XYZ file of C-alpha atoms in Angstrom:
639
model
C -122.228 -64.191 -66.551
C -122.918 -67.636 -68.133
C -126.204 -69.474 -68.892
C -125.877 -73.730 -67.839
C -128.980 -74.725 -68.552
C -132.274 -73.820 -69.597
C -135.441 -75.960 -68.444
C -139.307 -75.283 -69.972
C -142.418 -76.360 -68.946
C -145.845 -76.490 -70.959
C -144.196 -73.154 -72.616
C -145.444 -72.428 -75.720
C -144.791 -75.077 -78.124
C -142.579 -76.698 -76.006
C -143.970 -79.482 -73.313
C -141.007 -80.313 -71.779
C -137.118 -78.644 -72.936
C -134.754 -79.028 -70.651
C -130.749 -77.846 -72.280
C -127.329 -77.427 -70.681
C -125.724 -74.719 -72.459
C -122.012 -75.047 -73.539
C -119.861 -72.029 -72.732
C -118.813 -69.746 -75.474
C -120.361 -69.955 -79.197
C -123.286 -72.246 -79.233
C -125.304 -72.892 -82.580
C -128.904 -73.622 -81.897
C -130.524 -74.772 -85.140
C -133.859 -75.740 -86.281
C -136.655 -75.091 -88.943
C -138.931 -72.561 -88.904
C -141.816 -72.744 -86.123
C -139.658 -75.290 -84.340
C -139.029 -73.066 -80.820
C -136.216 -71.201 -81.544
C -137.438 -67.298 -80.843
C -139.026 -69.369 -78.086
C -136.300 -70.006 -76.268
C -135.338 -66.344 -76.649
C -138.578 -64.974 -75.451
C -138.885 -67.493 -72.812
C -135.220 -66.202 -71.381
C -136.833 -62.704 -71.690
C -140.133 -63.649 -69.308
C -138.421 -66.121 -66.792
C -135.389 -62.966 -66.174
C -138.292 -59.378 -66.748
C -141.601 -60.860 -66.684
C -143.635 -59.098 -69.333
C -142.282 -56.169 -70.122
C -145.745 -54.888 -72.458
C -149.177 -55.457 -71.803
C -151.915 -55.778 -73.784
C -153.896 -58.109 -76.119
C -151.775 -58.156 -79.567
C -149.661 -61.187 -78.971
C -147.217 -59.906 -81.468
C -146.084 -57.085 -78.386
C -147.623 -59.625 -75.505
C -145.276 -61.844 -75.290
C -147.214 -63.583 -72.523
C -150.336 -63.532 -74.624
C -148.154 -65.431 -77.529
C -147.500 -68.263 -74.797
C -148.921 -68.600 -72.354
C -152.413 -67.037 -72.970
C -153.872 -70.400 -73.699
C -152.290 -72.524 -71.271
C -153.154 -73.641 -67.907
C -151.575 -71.811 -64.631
C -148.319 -75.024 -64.551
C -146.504 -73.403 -67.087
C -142.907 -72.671 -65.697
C -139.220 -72.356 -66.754
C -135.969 -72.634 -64.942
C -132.827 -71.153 -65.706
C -129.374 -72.296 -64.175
C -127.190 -69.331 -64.446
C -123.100 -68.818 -63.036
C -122.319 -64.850 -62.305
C -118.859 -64.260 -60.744
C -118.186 -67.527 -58.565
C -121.710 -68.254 -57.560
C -124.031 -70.556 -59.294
C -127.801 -69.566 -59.287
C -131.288 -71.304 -59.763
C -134.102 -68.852 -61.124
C -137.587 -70.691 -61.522
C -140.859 -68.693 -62.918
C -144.660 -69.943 -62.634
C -146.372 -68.044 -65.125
C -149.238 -66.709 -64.249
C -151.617 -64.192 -66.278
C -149.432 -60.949 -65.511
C -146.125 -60.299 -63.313
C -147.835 -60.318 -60.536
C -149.592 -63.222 -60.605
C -146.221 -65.251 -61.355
C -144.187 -66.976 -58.904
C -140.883 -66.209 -59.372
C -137.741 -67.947 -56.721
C -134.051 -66.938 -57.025
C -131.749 -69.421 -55.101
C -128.102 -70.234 -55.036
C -127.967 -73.765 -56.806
C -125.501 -75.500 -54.522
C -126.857 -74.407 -51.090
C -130.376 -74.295 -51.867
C -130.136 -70.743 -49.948
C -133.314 -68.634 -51.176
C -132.550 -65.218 -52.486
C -134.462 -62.284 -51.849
C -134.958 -59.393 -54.635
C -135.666 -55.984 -53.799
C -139.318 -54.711 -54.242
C -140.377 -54.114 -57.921
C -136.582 -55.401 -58.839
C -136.486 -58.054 -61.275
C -133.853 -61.040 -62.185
C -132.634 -59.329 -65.090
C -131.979 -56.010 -63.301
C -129.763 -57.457 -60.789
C -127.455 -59.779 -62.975
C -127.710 -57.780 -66.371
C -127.772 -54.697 -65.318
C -130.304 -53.561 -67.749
C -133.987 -53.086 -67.685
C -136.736 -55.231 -70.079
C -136.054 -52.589 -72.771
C -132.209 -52.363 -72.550
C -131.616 -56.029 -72.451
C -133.865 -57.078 -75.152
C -131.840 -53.551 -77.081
C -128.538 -54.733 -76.576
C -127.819 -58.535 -75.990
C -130.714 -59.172 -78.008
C -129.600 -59.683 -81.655
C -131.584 -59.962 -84.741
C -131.668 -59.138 -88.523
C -131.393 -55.496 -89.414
C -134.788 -55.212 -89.915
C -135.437 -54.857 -86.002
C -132.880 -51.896 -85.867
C -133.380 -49.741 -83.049
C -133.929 -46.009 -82.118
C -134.001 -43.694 -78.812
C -137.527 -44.520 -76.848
C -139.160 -42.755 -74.167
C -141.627 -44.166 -71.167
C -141.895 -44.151 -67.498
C -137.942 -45.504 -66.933
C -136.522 -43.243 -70.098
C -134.808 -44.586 -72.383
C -132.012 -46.343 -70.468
C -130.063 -47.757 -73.409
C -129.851 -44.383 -75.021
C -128.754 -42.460 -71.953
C -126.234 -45.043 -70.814
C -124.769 -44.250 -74.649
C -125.259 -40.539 -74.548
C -123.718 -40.572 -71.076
C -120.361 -41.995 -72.881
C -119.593 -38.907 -75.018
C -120.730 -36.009 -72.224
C -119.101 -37.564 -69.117
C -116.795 -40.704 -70.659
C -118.825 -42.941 -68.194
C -122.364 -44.656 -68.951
C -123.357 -44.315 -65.323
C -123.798 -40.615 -65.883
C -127.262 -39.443 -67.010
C -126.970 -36.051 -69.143
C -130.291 -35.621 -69.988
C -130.972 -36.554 -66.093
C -128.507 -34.018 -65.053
C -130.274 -31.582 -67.717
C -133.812 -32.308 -65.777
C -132.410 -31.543 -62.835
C -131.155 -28.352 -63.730
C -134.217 -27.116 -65.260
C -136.330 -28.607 -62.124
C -134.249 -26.587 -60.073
C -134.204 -23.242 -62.192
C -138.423 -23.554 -62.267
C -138.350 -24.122 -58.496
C -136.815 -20.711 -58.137
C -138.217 -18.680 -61.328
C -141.443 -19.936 -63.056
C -143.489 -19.208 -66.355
C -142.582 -15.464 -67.418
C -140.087 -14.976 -64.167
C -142.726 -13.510 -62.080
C -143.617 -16.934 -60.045
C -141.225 -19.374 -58.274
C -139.342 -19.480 -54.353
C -137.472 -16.654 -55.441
C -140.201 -14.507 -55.943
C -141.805 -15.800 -53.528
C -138.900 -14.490 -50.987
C -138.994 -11.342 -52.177
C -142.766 -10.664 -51.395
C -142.099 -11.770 -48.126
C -139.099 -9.047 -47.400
C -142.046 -6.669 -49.131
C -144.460 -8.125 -46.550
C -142.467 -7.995 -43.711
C -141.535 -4.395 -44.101
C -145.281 -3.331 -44.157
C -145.760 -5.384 -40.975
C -142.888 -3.650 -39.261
C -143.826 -0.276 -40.013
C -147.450 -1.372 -38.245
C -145.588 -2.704 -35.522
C -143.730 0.230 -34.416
C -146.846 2.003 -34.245
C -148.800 -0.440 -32.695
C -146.565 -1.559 -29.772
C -146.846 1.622 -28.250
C -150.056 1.678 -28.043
C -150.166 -1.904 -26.228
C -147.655 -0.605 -23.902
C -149.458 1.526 -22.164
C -152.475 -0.641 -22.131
C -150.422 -3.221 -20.370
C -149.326 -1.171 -18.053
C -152.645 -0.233 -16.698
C -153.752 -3.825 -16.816
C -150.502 -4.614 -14.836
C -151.403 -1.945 -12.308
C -155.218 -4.112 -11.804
C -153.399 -7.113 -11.721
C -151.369 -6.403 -8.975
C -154.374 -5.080 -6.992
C -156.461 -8.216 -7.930
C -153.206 -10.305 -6.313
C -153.521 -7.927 -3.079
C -156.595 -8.978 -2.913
C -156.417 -12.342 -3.329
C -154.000 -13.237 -0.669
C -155.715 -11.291 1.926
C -159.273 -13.444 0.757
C -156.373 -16.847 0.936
C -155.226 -15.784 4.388
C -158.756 -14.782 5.960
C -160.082 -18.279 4.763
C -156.936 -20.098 6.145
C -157.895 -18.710 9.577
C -161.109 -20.085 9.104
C -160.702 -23.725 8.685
C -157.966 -23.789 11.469
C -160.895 -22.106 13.965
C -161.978 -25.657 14.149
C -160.189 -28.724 13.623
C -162.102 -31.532 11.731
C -159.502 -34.224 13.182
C -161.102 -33.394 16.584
C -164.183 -34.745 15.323
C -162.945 -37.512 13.879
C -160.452 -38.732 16.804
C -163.540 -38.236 19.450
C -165.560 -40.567 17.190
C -162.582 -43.130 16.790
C -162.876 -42.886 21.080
C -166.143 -43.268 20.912
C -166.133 -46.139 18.646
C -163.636 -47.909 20.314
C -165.633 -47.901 23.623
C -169.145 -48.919 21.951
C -167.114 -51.698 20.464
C -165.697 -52.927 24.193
C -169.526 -52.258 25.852
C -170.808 -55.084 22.889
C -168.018 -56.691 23.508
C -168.482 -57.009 27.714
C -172.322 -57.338 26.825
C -172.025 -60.133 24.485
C -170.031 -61.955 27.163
C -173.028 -61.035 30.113
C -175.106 -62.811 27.704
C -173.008 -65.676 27.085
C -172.634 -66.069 30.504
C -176.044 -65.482 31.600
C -177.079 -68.249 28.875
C -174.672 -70.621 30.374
C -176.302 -70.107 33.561
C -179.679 -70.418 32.337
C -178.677 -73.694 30.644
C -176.870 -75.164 34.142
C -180.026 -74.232 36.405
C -182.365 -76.106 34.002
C -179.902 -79.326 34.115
C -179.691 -79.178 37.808
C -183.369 -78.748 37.865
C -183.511 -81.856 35.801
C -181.183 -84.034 38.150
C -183.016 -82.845 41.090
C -186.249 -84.019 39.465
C -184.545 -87.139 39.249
C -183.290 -87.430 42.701
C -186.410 -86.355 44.132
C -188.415 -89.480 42.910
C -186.266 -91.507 44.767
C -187.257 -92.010 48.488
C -186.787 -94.520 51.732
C -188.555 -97.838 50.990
C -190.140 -99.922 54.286
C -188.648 -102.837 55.199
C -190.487 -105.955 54.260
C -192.313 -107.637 57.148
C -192.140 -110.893 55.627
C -189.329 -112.031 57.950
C -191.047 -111.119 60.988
C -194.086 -113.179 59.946
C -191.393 -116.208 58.863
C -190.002 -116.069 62.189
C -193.552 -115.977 64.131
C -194.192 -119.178 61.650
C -191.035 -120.910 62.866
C -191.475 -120.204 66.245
C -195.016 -121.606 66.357
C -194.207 -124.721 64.597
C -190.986 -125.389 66.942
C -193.550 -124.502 70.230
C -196.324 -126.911 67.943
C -193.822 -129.567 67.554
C -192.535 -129.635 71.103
C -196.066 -129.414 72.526
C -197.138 -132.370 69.940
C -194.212 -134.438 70.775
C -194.762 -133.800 74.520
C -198.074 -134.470 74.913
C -198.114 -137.695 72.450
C -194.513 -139.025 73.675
C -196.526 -142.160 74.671
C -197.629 -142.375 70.467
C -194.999 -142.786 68.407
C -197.204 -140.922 65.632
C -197.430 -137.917 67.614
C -193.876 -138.058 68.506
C -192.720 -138.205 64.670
C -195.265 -135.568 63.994
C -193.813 -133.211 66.401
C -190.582 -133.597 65.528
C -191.145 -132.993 62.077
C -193.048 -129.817 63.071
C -189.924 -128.764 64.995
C -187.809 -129.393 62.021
C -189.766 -127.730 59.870
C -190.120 -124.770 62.439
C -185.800 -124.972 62.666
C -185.641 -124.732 58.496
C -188.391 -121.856 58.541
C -186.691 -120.028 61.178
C -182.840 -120.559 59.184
C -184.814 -118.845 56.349
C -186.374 -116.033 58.128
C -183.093 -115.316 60.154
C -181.142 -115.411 56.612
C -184.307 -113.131 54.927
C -183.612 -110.737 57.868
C -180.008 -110.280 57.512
C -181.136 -109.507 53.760
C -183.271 -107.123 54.909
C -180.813 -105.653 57.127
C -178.337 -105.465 54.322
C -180.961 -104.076 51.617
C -182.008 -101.031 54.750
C -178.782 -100.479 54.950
C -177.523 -99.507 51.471
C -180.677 -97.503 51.204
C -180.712 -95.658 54.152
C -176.939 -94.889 52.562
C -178.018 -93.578 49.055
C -180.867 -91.752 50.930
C -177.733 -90.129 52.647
C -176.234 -89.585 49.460
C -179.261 -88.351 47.638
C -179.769 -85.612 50.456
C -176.428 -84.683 49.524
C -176.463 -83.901 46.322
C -179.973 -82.205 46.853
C -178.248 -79.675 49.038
C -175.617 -79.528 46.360
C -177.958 -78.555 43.668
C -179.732 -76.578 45.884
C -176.257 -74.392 46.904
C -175.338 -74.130 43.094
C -178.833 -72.866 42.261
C -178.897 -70.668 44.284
C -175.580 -69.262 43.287
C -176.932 -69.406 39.367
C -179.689 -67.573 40.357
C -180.996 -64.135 38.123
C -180.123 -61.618 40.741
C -176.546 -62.487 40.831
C -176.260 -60.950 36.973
C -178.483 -58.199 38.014
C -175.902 -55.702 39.168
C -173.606 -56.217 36.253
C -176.466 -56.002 33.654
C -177.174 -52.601 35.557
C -173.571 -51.445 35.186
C -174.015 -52.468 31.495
C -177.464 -50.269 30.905
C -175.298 -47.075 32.615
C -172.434 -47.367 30.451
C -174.816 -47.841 27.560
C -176.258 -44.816 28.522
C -173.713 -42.499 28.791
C -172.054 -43.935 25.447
C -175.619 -43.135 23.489
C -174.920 -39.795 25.492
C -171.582 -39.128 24.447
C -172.767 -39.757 20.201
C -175.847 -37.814 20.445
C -173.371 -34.963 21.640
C -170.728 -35.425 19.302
C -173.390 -35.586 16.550
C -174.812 -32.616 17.812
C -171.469 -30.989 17.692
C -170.759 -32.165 14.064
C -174.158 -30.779 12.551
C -173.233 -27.384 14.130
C -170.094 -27.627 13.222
C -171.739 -28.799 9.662
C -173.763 -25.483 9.289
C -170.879 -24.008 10.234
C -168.729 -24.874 7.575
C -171.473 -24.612 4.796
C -171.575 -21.147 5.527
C -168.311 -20.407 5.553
C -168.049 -22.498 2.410
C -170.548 -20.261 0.500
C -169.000 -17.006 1.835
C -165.912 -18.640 0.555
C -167.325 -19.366 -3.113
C -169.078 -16.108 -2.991
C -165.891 -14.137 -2.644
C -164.174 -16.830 -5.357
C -166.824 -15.385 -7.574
C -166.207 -11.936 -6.964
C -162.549 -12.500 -7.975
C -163.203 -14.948 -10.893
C -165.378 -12.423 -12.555
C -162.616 -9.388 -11.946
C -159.968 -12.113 -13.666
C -161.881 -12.910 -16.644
C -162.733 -9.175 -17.107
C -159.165 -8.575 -17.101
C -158.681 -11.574 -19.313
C -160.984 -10.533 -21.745
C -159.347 -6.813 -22.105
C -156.608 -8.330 -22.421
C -157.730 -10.712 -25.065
C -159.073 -8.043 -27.216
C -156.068 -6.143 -26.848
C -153.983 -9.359 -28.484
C -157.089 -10.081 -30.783
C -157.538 -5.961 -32.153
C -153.715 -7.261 -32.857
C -153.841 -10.820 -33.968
C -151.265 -11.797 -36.320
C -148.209 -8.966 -35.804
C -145.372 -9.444 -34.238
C -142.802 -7.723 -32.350
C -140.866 -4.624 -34.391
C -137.261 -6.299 -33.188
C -138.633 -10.099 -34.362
C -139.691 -8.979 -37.752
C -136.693 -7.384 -38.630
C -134.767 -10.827 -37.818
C -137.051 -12.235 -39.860
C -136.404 -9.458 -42.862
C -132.448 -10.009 -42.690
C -132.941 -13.784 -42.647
C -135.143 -13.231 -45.592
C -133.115 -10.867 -46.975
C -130.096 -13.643 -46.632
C -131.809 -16.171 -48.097
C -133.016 -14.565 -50.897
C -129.322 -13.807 -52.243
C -128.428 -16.937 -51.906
C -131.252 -18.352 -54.209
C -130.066 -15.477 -56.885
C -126.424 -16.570 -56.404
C -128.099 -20.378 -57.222
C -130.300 -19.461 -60.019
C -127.419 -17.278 -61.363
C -125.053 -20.796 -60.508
C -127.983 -22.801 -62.610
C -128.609 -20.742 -65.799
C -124.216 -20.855 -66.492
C -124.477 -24.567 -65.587
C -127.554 -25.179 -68.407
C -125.526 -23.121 -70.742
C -122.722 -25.124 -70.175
C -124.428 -28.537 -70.475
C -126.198 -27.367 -73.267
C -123.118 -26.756 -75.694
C -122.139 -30.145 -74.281
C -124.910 -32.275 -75.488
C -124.705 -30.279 -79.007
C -121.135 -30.975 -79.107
C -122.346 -34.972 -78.275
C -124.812 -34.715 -81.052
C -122.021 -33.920 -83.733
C -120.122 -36.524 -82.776
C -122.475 -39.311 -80.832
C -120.474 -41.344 -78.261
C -117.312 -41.536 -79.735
C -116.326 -44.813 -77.940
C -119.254 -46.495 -79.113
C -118.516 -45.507 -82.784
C -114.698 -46.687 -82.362
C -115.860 -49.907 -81.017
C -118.304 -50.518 -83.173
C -115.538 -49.899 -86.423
C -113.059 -51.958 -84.915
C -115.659 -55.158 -84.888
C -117.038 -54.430 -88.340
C -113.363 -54.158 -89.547
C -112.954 -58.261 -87.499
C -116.215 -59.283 -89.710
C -115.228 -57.969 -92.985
C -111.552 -58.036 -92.736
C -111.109 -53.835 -94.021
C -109.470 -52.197 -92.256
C -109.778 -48.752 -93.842
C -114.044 -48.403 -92.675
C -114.557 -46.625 -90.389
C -118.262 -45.952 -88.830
C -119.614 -42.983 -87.047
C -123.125 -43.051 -85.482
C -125.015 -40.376 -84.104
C -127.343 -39.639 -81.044
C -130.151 -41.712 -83.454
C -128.206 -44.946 -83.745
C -127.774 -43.835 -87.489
C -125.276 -45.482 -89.458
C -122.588 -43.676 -91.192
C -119.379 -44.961 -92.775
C -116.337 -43.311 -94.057
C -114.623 -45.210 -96.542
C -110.782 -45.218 -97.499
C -111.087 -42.283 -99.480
C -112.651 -40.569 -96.180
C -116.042 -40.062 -98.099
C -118.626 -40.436 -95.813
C -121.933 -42.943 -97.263
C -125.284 -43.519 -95.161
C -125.443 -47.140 -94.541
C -128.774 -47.370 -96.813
C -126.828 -46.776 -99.502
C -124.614 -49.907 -99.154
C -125.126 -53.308 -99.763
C -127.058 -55.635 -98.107
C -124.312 -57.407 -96.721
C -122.542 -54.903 -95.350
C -125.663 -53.007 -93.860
C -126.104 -56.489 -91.911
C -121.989 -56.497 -91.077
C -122.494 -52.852 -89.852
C -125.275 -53.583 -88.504
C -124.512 -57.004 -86.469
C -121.147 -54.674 -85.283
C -122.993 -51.682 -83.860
C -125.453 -54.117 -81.776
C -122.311 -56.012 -80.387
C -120.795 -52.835 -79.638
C -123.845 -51.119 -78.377
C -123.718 -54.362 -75.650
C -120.719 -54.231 -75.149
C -120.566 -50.458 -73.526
C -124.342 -50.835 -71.983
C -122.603 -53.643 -69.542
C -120.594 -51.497 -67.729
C -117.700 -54.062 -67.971
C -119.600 -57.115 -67.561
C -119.323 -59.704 -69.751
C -123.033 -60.645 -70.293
C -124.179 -63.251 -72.899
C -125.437 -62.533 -76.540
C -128.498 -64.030 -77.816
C -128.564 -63.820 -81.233
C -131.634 -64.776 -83.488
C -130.775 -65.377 -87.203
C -128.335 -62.530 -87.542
C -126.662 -64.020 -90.670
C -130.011 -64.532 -92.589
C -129.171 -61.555 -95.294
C -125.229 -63.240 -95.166
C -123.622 -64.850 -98.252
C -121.508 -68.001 -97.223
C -118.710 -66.266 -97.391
C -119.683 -63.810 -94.919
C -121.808 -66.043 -93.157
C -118.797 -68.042 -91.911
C -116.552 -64.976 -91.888
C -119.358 -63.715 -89.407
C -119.197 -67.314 -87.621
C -115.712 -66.945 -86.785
C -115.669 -63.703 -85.482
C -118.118 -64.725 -83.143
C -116.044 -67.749 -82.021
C -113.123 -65.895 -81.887
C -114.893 -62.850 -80.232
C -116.274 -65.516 -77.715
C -112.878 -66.602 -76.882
C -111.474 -63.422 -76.485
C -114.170 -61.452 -74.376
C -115.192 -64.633 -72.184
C -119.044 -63.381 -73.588
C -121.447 -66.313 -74.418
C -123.028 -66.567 -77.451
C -126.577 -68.285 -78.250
C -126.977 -68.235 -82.127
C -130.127 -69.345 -83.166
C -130.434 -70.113 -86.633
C -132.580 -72.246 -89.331
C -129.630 -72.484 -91.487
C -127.504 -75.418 -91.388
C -124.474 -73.965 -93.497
C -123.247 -72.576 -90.366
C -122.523 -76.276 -89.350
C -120.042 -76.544 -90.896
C -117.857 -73.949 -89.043
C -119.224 -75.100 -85.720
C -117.802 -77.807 -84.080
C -120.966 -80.597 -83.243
C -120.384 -80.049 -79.535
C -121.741 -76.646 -79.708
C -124.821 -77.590 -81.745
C -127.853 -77.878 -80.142
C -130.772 -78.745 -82.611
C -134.195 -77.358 -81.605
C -137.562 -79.160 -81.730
C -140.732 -78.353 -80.383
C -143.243 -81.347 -78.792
């Protein structure tokens, strides 16, 4: 795992940081108060969060940074692990939860999911907030470290323990050791009289009590069951003969005679209104033709023959007289020429009077004519109207209203009948019905009595079973109880055993990690005859050449911080399970002379190289520049 860049915002001191991170052995330098154990905490909260609560800043480390800024503080860290390049970004808020942390791969942009309650810094260091800031943490030997307990455990310690019981960190003694006594107290608790094994026994005791009842008990219920079988079966009897008497019953009469004379009788009251809606139609149509032809007869009756005008005989009588006048004028005064004129004029006139009348009489002729015609006509269709009249008349509907009125009759007939029939057959069937229910009730109340002996006999008994079932029960018992002996037997050799393991681990503390941790204090001091043995406190031992053993107290100050700085490389070394996670080192050469000091510096460098780790050395002084080439100096300063 390598850190490539580290990005703060309005984080403590710090307004704005943003710094790529070279690979291997990096010196970050700066004065004091300039950001440096910044940087470390702020790693620390953007991979665990806060990993103490509280109000003291000094354990807060939220409080320290955070506590007085707004809700936009933030920090980004751009991280590689295996061959996959991450982005992890944290808003700070006023606790873990409140922050709003995103894990996505930095060339994709794909978001990243994290299990629930699972942090950054459990999935790529392995470790939890404790652990990590235990191991790839480094500082002076004044923060040395010792076993700690909470609601995880102490996961540092038992990874280490783990090494010298099992060879392998992943194996948790003293969770192995819980388990053991969790399962010993599930089958024997307090003084051995409590626990499931115990608990089994009773049971078999139980059981054997209950089966000794049983015996005598289930004779006693047999022959009460036999005489309430005997009942039973006469109750039956009796039942079918009440099923097969009231079967005969309801066939006596058939309701579906009812019903299909009703469906008859409906059907033919529907075709009567049916053939007396159509009289009526008809009858109306009738009604509504006689008044018409009553109308047009009106109307043809005020019509009549109309004399012919005598005006052309009197026009002729006037023509003939003035022709006679004329002649006898023109006669008598032929010998006055007066006269003569006079008469002929009077003959003239008489000719023109009698052209008139003879042309008014052929008028008339014509005119008496076409009346005496539509006379002719109108006589016609008089009789006509008279014919169809008399064909419309009432009486011709009065035989087939008649036939209508009989056929009502009988149908009214026929439902009074039928619903005479049904009320009999009614009352009928309501007493039938109640002899029916009355006999239901006799039987009902002979069941429930023998429900209720019966129901005492199980209730006086409530609770036992069968003789043959409860000795199952005692040999399953009995089964199961051996086996939790032969497990509590299998548990007690198994604590023994474990226990003389873990004291043989406390003589001799994880002898890997005591190896590993002589072989890098022999790269920083360049001895080769120390060797260092620590035990299951993370105390310091060393044997010298002579094989005399001193408690690192008693040393110097150097070489407390040499044995020191090698036991807290070590320790993170074998706490990352073959990983090779970075080191963040704050000031660990601060007690160094310069010999040392750059003695330490290039074992770093060359331990860098070696192990592919990364190493963050934060430091306020500047004589490690000198071994540190200026690439891989980063010089802090806070805004």
């Amino acid at each position: 795992m390598r850190i490539k860049q580290i990005s703060l915002h309005h984080f403590g001191a710090f307004r704005e940081f943003s710094q790529t991170v070279p690979e291997g052995l990096s010196l970050w330098v700066g004065d004091n108060e300039s950001g440096k154990s910044t940087l470390m905490d702020a790693l620390q909260l953007i991979f665990y969060g806060t990993s103490k609560g509280g109000n003291d800043p000094r354990e807060n480390i939220r409080k320290r940074y955070i506590a007085s800024r707004k809700r936009d503080a933030a920090g980004v860290v751009i991280f590689e692990d295996g061959h996959r390049t991450y982005r992890l970004e944290r808003e700070f808020g006023t606790s873990n939860g409140q922050d709003r942390v995103q894990l996505s791969d930095e060339l994709t942009g794909e978001k990243i999911a994290l299990e629930a309650k699972e942090t950054p810094g459990d999935r790529f260091f392995g470790l939890n907030a404790d652990a990590f800031k235990r191991s790839v943490f480094v500082g002076p030997s004044g923060s040395t470290f010792h076993a700690t307990s909470g609601k995880d455990g102490d996961q540092l310690y038992d990874r280490l323990s783990n090494l010298g019981t099992s060879g392998e960190e992943g194996v948790s003694a003293s969770a192995v050791e819980q388990k053991l006594r969790d399962a010993e107290h599930f089958y024997l608790k307090g003084n051995g009289r409590g626990g499931a094994l115990r608990d089994a026994e009773a049971e078999i005791a139980a059981l054997e009590q209950q089966h000794r009842r049983a015996l005598a008990r289930e004779e006693a219920v047999r022959e009460t069951l036999q005489e309430l079988a005997r009942e039973e079966e006469s109750l039956e009897r009796e039942k079918q003969a009440f099923a097969e008497k009231t079967a005969a019953d309801e066939g006596a009469v058939d309701p579906e005679v009812f019903a299909e004379k009703r469906r008859d009788l409906q059907e033919e009251r529907l075709a009567f209104e049916k053939a007396k809606t159509a009289l009526d139609v008809e009858a109306a149509h009738a009604r509504t033709r006689r008044e018409e032809l009553s109308r047009w007869r009106a109307e043809l009756e005020k019509g009549s023959d109309t004399e012919v005008s005598t005006k052309s005989f009197r026009f002729d009588i006037l023509a003939l007289l003035c022709v006679i006048g004329g002649l006898l004028i023109a006669w008598f005064g032929r010998a006055e020429n007066a006269f003569r004129v006079t008469g002929l004029v009077a003959v003239v006139i008489g000719i023109v009077i009698g052209i008139v009348a003879w042309r008014t009489l052929k008028r008339d002729k014509s005119e008496r004519i076409r009346r005496e015609a539509e006379d002719a006509q109108r006589r016609a269709r008089l009789e006509a109207i008279a014919r169809e009249e008399a064909q419309l008349s009432e009486g011709m509907f009065g035989e087939r209203l008649d036939a209508l009125k009989a056929r009502e009759s009988a149908l009214k007939a026929g439902e009074e009948d039928l619903e005479r029939r049904e009320r009999a057959w009614v009352t009928r069937r309501r007493e039938a019905d109640e002899a029916i229910r009355a006999a239901e009730r006799r039987l009902r109340t002979r069941e429930q009595e023998l429900l209720v002996r019966r129901t005492r006999l199980s209730a006086t008994h409530e609770g036992e079973r069968l003789a043959d079932e409860i000795v199952v029960e005692i040999r399953e018992k009995d089964e199961r109880r051996a086996e939790m002996q032969a497990e509590v037997d299998a548990i007690v050799l198994a604590e023994e055993a474990l226990a003389e393991a873990q004291q043989m681990a406390q003589r001799n503390f994880s002898p890997r990690l005591s190896e590993r941790a002589s072989e890098i204090f022999a790269s920083l001091t360049g001895v080769e005859a120390r060797t260092l043995r620590i035990d299951s406190q993370f105390n310091v031992t060393m044997e010298n050449a002579t094989h005399a053993l001193q408690d690192w107290m008693t040393l110097s100050t150097g070489t407390i911080e040499q044995a020191y700085l090698a036991l807290r490389i070590a320790v993170s070394e074998l706490t990352a399970e073959g990983r090779a996670l970075p080191l963040l080192m704050d000031d660990p050469f601060v007690f160094y002379d310069d010999t040392r000091a750059r003695l330490g510096v290039d074992f770093l460098q060359h331990y860098s190289e070696a192990s592919g780790r990364q190493i963050l050395l934060f430091t306020s002084h500047r004589r490690l520049l000198e071994s540190v080439d200026d690439a891989d100096v980063i010089h802090v300063r806070a805004d």
